mmCIF file of C-alpha atoms and ligand atoms in Angstrom:
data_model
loop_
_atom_site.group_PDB
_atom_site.id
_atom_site.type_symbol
_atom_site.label_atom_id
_atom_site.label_comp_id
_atom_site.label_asym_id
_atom_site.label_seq_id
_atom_site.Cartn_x
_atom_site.Cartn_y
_atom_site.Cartn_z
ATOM 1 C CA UNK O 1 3.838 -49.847 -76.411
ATOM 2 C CA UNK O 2 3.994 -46.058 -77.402
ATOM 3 C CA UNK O 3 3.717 -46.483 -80.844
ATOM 4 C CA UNK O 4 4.660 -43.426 -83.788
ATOM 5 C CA UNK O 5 2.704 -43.448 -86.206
ATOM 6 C CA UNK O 6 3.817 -41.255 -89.655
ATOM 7 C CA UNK O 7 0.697 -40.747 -92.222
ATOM 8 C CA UNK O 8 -1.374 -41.523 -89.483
ATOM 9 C CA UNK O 9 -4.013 -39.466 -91.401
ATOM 10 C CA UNK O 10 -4.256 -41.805 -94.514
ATOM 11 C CA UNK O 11 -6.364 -44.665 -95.665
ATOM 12 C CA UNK O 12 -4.757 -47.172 -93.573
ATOM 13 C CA UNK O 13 -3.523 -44.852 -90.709
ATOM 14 C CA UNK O 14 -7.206 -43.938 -89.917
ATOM 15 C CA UNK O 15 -7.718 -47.351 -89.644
ATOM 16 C CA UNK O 16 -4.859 -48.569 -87.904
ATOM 17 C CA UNK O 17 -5.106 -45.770 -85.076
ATOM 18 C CA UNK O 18 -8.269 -47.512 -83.521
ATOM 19 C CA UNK O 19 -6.614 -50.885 -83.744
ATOM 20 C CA UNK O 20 -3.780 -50.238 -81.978
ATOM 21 C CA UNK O 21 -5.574 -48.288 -79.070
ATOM 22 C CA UNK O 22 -7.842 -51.478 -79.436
ATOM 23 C CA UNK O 23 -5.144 -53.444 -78.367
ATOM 24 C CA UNK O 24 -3.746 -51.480 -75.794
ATOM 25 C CA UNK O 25 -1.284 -49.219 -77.280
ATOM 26 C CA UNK O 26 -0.526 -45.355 -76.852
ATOM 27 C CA UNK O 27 -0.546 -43.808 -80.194
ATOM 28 C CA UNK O 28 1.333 -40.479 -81.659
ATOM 29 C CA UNK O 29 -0.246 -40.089 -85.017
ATOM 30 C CA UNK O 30 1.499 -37.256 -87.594
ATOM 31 C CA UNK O 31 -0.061 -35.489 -90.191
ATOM 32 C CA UNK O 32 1.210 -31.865 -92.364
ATOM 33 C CA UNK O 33 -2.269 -30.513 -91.419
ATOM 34 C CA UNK O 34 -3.228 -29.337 -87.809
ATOM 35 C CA UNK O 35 -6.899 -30.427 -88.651
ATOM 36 C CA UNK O 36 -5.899 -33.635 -89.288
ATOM 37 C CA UNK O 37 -3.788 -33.489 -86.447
ATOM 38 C CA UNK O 38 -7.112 -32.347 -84.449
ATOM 39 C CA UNK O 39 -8.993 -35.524 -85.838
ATOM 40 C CA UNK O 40 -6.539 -37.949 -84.708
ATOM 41 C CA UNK O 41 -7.182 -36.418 -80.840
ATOM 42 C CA UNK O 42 -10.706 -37.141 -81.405
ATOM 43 C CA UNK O 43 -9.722 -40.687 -82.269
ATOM 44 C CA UNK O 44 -7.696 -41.196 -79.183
ATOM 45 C CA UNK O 45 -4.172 -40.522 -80.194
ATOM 46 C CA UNK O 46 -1.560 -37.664 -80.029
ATOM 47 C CA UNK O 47 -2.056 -35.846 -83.007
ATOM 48 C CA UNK O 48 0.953 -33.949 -83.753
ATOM 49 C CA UNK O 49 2.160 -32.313 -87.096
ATOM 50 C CA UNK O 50 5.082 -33.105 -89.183
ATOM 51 C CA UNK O 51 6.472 -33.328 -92.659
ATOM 52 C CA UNK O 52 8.543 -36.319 -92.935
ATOM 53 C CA UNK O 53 10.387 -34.712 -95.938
ATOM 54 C CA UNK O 54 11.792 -31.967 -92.953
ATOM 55 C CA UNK O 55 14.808 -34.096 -91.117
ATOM 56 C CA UNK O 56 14.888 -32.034 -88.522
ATOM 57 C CA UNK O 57 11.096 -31.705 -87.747
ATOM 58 C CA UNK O 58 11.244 -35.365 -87.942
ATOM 59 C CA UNK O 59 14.464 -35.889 -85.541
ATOM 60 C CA UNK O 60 12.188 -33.349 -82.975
ATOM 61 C CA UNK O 61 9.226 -35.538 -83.273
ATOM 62 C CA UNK O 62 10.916 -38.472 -82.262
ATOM 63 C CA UNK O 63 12.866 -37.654 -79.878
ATOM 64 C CA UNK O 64 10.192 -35.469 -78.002
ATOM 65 C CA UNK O 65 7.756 -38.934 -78.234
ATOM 66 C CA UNK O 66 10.144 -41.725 -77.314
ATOM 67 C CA UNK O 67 8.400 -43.769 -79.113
ATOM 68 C CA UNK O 68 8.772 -47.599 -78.322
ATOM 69 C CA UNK O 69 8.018 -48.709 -82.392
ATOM 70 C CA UNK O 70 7.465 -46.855 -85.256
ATOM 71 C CA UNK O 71 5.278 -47.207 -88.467
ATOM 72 C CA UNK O 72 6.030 -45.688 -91.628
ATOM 73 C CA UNK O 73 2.588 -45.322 -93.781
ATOM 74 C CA UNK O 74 3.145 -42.387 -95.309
ATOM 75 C CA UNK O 75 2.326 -42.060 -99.104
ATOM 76 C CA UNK O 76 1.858 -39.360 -101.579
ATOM 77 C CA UNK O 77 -0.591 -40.696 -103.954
ATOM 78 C CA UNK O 78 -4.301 -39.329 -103.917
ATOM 79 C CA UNK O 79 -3.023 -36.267 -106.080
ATOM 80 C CA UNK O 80 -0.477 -38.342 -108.247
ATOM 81 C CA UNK O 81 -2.451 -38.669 -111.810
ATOM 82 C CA UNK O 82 -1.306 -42.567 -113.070
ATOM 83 C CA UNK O 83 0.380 -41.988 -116.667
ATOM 84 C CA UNK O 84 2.755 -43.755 -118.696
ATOM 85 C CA UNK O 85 5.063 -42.244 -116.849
ATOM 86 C CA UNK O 86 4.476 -43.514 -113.582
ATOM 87 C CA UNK O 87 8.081 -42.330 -111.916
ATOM 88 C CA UNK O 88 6.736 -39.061 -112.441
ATOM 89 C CA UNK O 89 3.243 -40.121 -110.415
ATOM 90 C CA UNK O 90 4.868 -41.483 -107.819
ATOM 91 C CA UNK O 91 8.144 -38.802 -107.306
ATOM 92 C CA UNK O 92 7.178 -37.570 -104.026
ATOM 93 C CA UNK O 93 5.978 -41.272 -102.846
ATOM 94 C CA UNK O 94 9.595 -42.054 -103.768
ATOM 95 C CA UNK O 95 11.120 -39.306 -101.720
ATOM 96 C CA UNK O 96 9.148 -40.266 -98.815
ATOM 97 C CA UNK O 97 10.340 -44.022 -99.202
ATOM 98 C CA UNK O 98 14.026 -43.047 -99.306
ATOM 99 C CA UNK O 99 14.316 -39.551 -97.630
ATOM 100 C CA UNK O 100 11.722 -39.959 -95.525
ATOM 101 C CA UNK O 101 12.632 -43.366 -94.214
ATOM 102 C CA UNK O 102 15.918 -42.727 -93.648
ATOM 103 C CA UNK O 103 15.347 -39.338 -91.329
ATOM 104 C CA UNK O 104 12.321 -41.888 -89.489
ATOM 105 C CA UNK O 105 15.309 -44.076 -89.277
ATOM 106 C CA UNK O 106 17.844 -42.229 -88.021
ATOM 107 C CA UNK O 107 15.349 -40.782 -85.117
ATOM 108 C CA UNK O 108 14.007 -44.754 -84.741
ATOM 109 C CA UNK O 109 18.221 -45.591 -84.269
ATOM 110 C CA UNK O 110 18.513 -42.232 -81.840
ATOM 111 C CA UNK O 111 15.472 -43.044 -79.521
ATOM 112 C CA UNK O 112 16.675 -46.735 -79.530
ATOM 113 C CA UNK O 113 12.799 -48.114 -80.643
ATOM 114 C CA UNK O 114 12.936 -51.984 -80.436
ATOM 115 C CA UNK O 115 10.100 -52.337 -83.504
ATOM 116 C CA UNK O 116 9.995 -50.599 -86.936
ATOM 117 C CA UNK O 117 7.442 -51.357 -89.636
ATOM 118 C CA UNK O 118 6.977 -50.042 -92.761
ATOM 119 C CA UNK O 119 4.718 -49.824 -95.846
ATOM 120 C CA UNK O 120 5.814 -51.422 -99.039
ATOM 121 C CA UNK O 121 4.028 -52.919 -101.706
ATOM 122 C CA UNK O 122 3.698 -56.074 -103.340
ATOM 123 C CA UNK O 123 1.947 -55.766 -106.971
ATOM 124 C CA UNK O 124 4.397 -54.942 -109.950
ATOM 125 C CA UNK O 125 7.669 -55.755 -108.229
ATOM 126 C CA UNK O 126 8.010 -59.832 -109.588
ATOM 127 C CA UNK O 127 9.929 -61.332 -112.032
ATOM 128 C CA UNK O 128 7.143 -61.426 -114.956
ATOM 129 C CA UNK O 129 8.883 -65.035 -115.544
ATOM 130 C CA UNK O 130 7.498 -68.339 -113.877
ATOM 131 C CA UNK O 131 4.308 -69.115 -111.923
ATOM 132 C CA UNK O 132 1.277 -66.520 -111.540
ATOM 133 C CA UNK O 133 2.167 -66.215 -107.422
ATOM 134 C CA UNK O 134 4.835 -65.331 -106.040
ATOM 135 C CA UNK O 135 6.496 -65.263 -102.296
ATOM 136 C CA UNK O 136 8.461 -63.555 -100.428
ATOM 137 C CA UNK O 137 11.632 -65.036 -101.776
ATOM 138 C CA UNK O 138 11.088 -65.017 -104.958
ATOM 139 C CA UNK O 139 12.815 -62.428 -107.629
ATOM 140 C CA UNK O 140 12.025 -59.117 -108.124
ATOM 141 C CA UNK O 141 11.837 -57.553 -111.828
ATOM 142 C CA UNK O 142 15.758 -57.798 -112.592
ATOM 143 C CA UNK O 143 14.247 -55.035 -115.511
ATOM 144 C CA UNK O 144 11.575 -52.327 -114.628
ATOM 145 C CA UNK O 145 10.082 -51.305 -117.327
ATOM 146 C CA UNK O 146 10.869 -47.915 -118.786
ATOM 147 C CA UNK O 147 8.899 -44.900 -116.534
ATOM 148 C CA UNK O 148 8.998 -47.327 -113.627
ATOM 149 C CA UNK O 149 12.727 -47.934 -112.575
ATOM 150 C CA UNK O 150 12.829 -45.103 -110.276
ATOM 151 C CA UNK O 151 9.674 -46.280 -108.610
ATOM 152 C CA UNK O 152 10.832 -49.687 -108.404
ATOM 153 C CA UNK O 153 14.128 -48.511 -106.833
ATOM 154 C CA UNK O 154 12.415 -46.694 -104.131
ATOM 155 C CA UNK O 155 10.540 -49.658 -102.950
ATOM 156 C CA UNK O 156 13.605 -51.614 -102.779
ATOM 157 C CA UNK O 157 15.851 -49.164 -100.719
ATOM 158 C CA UNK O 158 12.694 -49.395 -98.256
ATOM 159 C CA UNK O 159 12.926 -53.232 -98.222
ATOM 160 C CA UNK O 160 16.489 -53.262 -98.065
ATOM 161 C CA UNK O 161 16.863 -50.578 -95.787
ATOM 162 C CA UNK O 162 13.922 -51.299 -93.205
ATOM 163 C CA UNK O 163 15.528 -55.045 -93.223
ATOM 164 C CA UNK O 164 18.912 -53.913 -92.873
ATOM 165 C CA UNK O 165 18.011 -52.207 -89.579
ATOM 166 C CA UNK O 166 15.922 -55.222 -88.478
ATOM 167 C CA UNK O 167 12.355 -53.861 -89.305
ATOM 168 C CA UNK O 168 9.425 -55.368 -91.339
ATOM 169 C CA UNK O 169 8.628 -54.013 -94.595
ATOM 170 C CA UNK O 170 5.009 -54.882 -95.384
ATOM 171 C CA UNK O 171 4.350 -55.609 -99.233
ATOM 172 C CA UNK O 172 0.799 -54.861 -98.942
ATOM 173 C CA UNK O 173 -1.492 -55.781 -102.029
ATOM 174 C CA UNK O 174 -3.630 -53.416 -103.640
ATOM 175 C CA UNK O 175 -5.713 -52.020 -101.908
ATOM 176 C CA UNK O 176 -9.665 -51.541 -102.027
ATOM 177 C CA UNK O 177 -12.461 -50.250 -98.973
ATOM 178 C CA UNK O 178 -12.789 -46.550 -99.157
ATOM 179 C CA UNK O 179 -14.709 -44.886 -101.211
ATOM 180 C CA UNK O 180 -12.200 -43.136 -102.780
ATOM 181 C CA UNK O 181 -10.270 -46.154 -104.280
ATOM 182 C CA UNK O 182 -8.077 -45.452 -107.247
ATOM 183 C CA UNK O 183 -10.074 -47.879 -109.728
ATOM 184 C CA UNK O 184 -13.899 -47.328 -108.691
ATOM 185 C CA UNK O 185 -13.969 -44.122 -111.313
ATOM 186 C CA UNK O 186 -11.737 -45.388 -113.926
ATOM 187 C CA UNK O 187 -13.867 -48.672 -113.689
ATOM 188 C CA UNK O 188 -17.097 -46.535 -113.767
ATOM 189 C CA UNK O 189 -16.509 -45.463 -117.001
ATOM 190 C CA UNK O 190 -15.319 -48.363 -118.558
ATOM 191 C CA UNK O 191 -11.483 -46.519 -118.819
ATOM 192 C CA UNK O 192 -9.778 -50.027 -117.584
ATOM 193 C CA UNK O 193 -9.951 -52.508 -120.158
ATOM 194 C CA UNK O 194 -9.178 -56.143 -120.321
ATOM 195 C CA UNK O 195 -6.207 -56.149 -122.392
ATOM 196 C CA UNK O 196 -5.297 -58.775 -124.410
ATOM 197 C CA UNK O 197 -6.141 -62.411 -122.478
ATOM 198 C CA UNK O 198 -6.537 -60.416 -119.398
ATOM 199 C CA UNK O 199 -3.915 -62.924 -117.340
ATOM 200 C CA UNK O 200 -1.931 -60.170 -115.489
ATOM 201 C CA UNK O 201 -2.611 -61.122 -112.528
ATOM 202 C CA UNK O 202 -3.160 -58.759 -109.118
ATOM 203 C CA UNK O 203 -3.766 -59.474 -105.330
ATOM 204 C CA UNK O 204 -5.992 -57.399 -103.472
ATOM 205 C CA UNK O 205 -6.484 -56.629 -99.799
ATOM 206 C CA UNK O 206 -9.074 -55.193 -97.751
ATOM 207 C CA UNK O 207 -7.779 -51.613 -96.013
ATOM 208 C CA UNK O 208 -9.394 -52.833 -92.493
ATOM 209 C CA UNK O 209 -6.862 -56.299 -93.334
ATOM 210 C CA UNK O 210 -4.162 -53.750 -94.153
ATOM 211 C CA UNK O 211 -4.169 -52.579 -90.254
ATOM 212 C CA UNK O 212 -4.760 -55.771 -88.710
ATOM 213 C CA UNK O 213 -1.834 -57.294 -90.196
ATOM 214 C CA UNK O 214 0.149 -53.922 -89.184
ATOM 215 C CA UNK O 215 -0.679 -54.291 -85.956
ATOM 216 C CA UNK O 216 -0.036 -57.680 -85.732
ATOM 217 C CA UNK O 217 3.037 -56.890 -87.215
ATOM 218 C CA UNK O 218 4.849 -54.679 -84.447
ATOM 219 C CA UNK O 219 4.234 -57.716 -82.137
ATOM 220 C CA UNK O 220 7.180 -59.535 -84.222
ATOM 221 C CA UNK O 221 10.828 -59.415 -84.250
ATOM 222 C CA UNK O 222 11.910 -58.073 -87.663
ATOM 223 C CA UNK O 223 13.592 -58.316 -89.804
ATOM 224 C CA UNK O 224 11.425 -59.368 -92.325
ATOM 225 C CA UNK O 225 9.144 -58.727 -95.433
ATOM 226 C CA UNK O 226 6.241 -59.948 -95.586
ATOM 227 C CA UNK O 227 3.170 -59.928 -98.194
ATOM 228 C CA UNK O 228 0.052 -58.443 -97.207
ATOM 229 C CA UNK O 229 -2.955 -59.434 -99.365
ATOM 230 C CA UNK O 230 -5.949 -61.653 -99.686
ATOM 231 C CA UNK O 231 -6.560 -65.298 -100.347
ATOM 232 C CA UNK O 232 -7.363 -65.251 -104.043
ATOM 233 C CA UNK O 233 -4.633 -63.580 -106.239
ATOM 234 C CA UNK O 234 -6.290 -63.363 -109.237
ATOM 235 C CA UNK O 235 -5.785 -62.556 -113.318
ATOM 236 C CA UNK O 236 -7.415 -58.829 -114.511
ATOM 237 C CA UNK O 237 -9.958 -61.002 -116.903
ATOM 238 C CA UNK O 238 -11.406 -63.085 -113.792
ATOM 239 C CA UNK O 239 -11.359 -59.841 -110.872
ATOM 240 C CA UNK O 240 -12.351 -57.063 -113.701
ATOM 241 C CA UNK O 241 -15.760 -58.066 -114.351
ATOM 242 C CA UNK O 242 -16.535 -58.812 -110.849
ATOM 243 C CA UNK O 243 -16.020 -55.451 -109.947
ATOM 244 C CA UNK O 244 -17.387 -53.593 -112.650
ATOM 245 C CA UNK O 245 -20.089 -55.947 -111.474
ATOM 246 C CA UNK O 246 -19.891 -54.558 -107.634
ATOM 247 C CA UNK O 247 -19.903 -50.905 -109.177
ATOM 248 C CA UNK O 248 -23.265 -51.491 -110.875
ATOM 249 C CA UNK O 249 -21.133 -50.703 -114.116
ATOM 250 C CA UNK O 250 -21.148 -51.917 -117.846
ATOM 251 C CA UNK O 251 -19.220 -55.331 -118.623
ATOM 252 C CA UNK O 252 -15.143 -53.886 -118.778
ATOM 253 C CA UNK O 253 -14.228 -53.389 -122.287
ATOM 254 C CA UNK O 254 -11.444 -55.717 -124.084
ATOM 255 C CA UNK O 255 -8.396 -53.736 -126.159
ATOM 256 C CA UNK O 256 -5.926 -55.610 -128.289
ATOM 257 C CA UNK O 257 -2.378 -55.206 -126.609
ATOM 258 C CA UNK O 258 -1.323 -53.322 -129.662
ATOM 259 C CA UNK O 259 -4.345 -50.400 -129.003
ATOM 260 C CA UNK O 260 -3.640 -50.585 -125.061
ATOM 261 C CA UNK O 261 0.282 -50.054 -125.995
ATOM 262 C CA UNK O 262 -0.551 -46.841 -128.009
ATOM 263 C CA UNK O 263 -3.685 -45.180 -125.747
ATOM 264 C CA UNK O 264 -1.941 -46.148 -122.083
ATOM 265 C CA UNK O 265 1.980 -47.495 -122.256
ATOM 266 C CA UNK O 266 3.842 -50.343 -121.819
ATOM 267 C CA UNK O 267 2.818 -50.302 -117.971
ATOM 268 C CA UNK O 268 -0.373 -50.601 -118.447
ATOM 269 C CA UNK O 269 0.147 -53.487 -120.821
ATOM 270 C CA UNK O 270 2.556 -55.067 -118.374
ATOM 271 C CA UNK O 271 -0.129 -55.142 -115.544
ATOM 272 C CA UNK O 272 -2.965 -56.237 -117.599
ATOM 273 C CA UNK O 273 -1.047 -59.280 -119.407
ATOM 274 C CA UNK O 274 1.994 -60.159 -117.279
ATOM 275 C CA UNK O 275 2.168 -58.550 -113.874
ATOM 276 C CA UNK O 276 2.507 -61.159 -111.029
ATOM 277 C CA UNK O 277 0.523 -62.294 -108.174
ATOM 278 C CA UNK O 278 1.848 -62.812 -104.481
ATOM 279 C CA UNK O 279 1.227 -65.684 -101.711
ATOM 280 C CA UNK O 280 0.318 -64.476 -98.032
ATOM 281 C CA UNK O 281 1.291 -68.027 -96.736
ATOM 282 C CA UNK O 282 4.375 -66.507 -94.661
ATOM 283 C CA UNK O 283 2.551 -63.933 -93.142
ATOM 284 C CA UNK O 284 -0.927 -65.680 -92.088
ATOM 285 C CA UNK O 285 1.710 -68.500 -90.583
ATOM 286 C CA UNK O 286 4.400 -66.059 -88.940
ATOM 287 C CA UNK O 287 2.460 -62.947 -88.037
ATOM 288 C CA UNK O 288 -0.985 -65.382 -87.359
ATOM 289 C CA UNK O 289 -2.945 -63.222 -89.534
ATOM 290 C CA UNK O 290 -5.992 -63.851 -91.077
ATOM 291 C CA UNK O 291 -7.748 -61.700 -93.440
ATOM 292 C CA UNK O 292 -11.334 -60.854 -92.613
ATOM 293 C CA UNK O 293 -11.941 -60.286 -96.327
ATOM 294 C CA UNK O 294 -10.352 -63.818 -97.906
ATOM 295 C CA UNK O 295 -11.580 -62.639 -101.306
ATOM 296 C CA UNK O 296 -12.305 -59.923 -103.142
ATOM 297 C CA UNK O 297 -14.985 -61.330 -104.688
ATOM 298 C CA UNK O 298 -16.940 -61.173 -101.288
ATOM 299 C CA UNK O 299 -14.955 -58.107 -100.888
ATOM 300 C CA UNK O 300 -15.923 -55.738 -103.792
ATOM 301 C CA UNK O 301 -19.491 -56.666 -103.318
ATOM 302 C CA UNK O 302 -19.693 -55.936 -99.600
ATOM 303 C CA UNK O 303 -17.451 -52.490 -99.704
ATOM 304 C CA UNK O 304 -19.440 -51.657 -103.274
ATOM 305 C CA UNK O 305 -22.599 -52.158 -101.829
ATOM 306 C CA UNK O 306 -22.792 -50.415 -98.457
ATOM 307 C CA UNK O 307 -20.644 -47.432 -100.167
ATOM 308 C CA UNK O 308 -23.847 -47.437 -103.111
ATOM 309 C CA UNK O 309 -26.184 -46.989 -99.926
ATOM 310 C CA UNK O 310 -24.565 -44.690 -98.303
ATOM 311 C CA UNK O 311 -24.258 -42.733 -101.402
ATOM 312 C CA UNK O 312 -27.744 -43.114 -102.104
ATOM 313 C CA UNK O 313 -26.658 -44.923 -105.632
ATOM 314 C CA UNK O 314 -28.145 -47.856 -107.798
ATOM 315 C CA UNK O 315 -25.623 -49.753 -108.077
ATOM 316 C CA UNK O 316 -26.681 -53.113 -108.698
ATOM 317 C CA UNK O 317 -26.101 -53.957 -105.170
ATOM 318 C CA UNK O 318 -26.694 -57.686 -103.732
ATOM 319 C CA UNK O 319 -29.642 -58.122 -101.440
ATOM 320 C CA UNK O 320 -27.635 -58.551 -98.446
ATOM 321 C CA UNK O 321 -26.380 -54.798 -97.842
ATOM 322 C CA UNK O 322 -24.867 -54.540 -94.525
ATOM 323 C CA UNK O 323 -25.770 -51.529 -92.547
ATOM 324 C CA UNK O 324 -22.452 -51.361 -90.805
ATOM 325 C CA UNK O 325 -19.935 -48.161 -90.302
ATOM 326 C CA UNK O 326 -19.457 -46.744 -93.446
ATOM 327 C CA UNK O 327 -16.574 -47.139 -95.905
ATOM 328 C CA UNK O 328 -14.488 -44.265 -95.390
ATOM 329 C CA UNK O 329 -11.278 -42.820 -95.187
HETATM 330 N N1 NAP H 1 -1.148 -50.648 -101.870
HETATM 331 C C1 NAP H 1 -1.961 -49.825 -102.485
HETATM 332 O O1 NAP H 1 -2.805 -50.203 -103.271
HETATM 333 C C2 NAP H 1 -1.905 -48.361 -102.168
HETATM 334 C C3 NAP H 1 -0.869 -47.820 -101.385
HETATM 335 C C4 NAP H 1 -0.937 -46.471 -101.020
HETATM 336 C C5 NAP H 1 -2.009 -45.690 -101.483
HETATM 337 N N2 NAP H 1 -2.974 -46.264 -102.251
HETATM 338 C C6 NAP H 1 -4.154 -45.497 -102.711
HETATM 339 O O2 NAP H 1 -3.849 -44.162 -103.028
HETATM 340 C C7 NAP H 1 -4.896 -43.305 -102.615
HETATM 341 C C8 NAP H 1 -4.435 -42.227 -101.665
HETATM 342 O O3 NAP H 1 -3.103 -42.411 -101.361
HETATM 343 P P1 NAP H 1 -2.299 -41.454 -100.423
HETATM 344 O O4 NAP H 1 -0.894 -41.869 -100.464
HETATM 345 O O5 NAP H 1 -2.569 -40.034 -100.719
HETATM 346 O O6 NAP H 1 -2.937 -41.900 -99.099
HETATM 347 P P2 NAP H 1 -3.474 -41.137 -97.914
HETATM 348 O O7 NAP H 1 -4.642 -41.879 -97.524
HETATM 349 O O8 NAP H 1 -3.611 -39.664 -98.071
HETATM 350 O O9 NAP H 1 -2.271 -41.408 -96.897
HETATM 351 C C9 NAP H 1 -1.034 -40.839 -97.034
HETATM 352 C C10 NAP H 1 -0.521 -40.504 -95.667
HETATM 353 O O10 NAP H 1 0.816 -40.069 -95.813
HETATM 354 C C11 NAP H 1 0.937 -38.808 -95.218
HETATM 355 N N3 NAP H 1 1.930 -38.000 -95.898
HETATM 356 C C12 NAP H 1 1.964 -37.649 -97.195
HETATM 357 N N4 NAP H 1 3.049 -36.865 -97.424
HETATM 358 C C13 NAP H 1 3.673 -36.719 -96.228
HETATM 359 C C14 NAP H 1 4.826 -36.008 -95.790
HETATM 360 N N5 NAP H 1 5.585 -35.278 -96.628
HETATM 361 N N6 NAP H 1 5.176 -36.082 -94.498
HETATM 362 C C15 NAP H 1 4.440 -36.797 -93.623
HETATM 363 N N7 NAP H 1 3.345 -37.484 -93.959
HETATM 364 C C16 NAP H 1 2.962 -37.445 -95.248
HETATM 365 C C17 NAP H 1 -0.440 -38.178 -95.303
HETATM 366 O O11 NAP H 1 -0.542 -37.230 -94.264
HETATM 367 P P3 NAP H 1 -1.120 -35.743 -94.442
HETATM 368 O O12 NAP H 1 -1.552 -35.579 -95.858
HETATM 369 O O13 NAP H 1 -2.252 -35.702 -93.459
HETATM 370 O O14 NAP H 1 0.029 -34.915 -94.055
HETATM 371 C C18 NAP H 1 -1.310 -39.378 -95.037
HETATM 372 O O15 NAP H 1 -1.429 -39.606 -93.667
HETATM 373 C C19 NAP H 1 -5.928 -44.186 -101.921
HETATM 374 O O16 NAP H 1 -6.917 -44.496 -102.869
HETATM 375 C C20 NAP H 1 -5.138 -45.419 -101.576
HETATM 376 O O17 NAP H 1 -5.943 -46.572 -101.506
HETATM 377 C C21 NAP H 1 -2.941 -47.568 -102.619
#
C-alpha cells in the first residue's frame, strides 16, 4: 500500500517509517521542516512538507500522493510545558486532533483511501470509578477535571470522528524509549512524587511497540479503537521507584495529597491517586499484536541502560547492557 504518513518526523513516525517499508509499503512521510523532510528520504520514504493546520496544503498533499491509507501521528507536545493547566499545554495538540483531522479527513474521503488510522491516547480518559483496568468499552470520565475538559474533548472528536468514518483510533499508552521522554528529567530530580498511596494507576508502552501495532493496524478493517500499551498496567507507587531505579536516581519522594494539591493541581493529584489503567486484550487478539516490551519493568531498565551508555552516564545500569541501535528519536 502507498501509505501517508502526517508527523512522520516524530517519536513514533521515525519509527514507524522503517516498519512499514519493512513490510513492503511505499511511504509519504510529512513534516513543517524541509530538513526533516530531507531525513525521511534518507530513510526510504517521500519526504514532503506540510502543516496539517493549512487545509489547503493538506487537500494538495493528498491528492497529489493518492495515498491508499493514511496515519495521523501528528502531535504538538515536546514544547508544551505540563501545568495545572494542561488545556493550555496541549492547545495546539488539540487543534491538530480536531482541525487537523478533519482537513486529513476530508482529503482521506476525496482520494477515496480504504484505511485510516489515527493516534489517540489511552491514560486519563476512564471513569476514575470501578476496577484499576479498563477496556475499550468501558466509560470515559463523564467529568474532566477542571484545565482538562478541552483536552479531553479533543481526544474524543478524534475517536468519534476517526470511527465515524470507519478508521482506527489507537489509544496508545504512555509512552517511554527515547531519550527525550517527558518523565526521565522530572524523575531525575526527584520533581514526581508519590502522592498520597501512590494507586493511580498508568500503562506504559514501548515507542518501537507503538509502530508495530500501527502497522499492524492498517492491515484491519476499521472501525475501531483500540488500546495500545503493555502487559502490566501498573499503580504510580509500584512503576515510580522502578524507574527512578532505571535512571540511577534517588528513591521518588512521597507528598501528602493536600501538599501535591497546592504545589501541582488537581491533575496531578488525579493521576497519582485515581487515574485508570487500560487492558490491551482486544488489540493483541484482533490486530495479533504482541508487545516486544511486555513490561516496563524490563522496559525502563533496558531503554535506561543503553541510553546511560550511550550518554556516557552512571546510571546504576544492570549488568546486561545491550549494545544495540541506540534509543533515539
Ligand atoms: N502517548 C504518549 O505518551 C505521548 C503521545 C505523544 C507525545 N508524547 C511525548 O511528547 C514528546 C514529544 O511530543 P511531540 O508531539 O512533539 O512529538 P514529536 O516526536 O515531535 O512528533 C510530533 C509530530 O507531529 C508533527 N507535527 C506537529 N505539528 C504539526 C503540524 N502543525 N502539521 C503537521 N505535522 C505536525 C511533527 O512534525 P514536524 O515538527 O517535523 O513538523 C512530528 O512529526 C515525546 O517525549 C513523546 O514521547 C507522548
Amino acid at each position: 500500500m502507498k501509505v501517508f504518513v502526517v508527523g512522520a518526523s516524530g517519536v513514533i513516525g521515525t519509527r514507524l517509517v522503517p516498519q512499514l517499508l519493512e513490510r513492503g509499503h511505499e511511504v509519504v512521510g510529512t513534516s513543517r521542516s524541509p530538513e526533516k523532510a530531507e531525513r525521511l528520504r534518507a530513510l526510504g520514504a517521500e519526504g514532503i512538507t506540510l502543516d496539517l493546520l493549512d487545509p489547503r496544503a493538506v487537500r494538495r498533499a493528498v491528492l497529489e500522493s493518492e495515498p491508499d491509507a493514511i496515519v495521523h501521528q501528528a502531535t504538538a507536545l515536546s514544547d508544551a510545558r505540563f501545568t495545572r493547566k494542561l488545556d493550555r499545554s496541549l492547545a495546539q495538540t488539540n487543534r491538530l486532533r480536531t482541525e487537523g483531522l478533519d482537513a486529513l479527513l476530508a482529503a482521506a474521503r476525496e482520494v477515496g483511501v480504504s484505511r485510516f488510522v489515527a493516534q489517540s491516547f489511552a491514560s486519563m480518559r476512564y471513569a476514575r470509578e470501578g476496577g484499576p483496568v479498563k477496556t475499550e468499552e468501558d466509560p470515559l470520565d463523564p467529568t474532566p477535571l477542571a484545565g482538562m475538559a478541552e483536552t479531553a474533548a479533543a481526544m474524543n472528536y478524534l475517536d468519534d470522528t476517526v470511527t465515524d468514518a470507519g478508521g482506527i483510533a489507537l489509544r496508545y499508552g504512555l509512552f517511554y524509549g527515547a531519550h527525550n521522554d517527558g518523565l526521565v528529567e522530572p524523575v531525575r530530580k526527584r520533581q514526581f512524587p508519590i502522592v498520597g498511596s501512590g494507586g493511580g494507576y498508568a500503562t506504559w508502552l514501548h515507542l518501537d511497540d507503538a509502530a508495530a501495532a500501527t502497522v499492524l493496524a492498517l492491515d484491519h478493517d476499521g472501525p475501531a479503537i483500540y488500546h495500545i500499551a503493555d502487559d502490566e498496567p501498573a499503580p504510580v507507587r509500584e512503576w515510580l521507584p522502578v524507574l527512578a531505579d532505571a535512571l540511577g536516581a534517588k528513591p521518588p519522594r512521597h507528598f501528602p495529597v493536600w501538599l501535591a494539591r497546592l504545589f501541582a493541581g488537581e491533575i496531578a493529584v488525579m493521576l497519582g491517586t485515581e487515574a485508570r489503567g487500560v487492558s490491551n486484550a482486544k488489540a493483541k487478539r484482533e490486530l495479533g499484536w504482541t508487545p516486544r516490551y511486555p513490561s516496563w519493568r524490563q522496559g525502563f531498565a533496558e531503554v535506561y541502560a543503553r541510553a546511560s551508555v550511550q550518554e556516557g552516564r552512571e546510571v546504576g545500569a544492570p549488568a546486561s547492557v545491550s549494545s544495540e541501535s541506540p534509543v533515539s528519536s
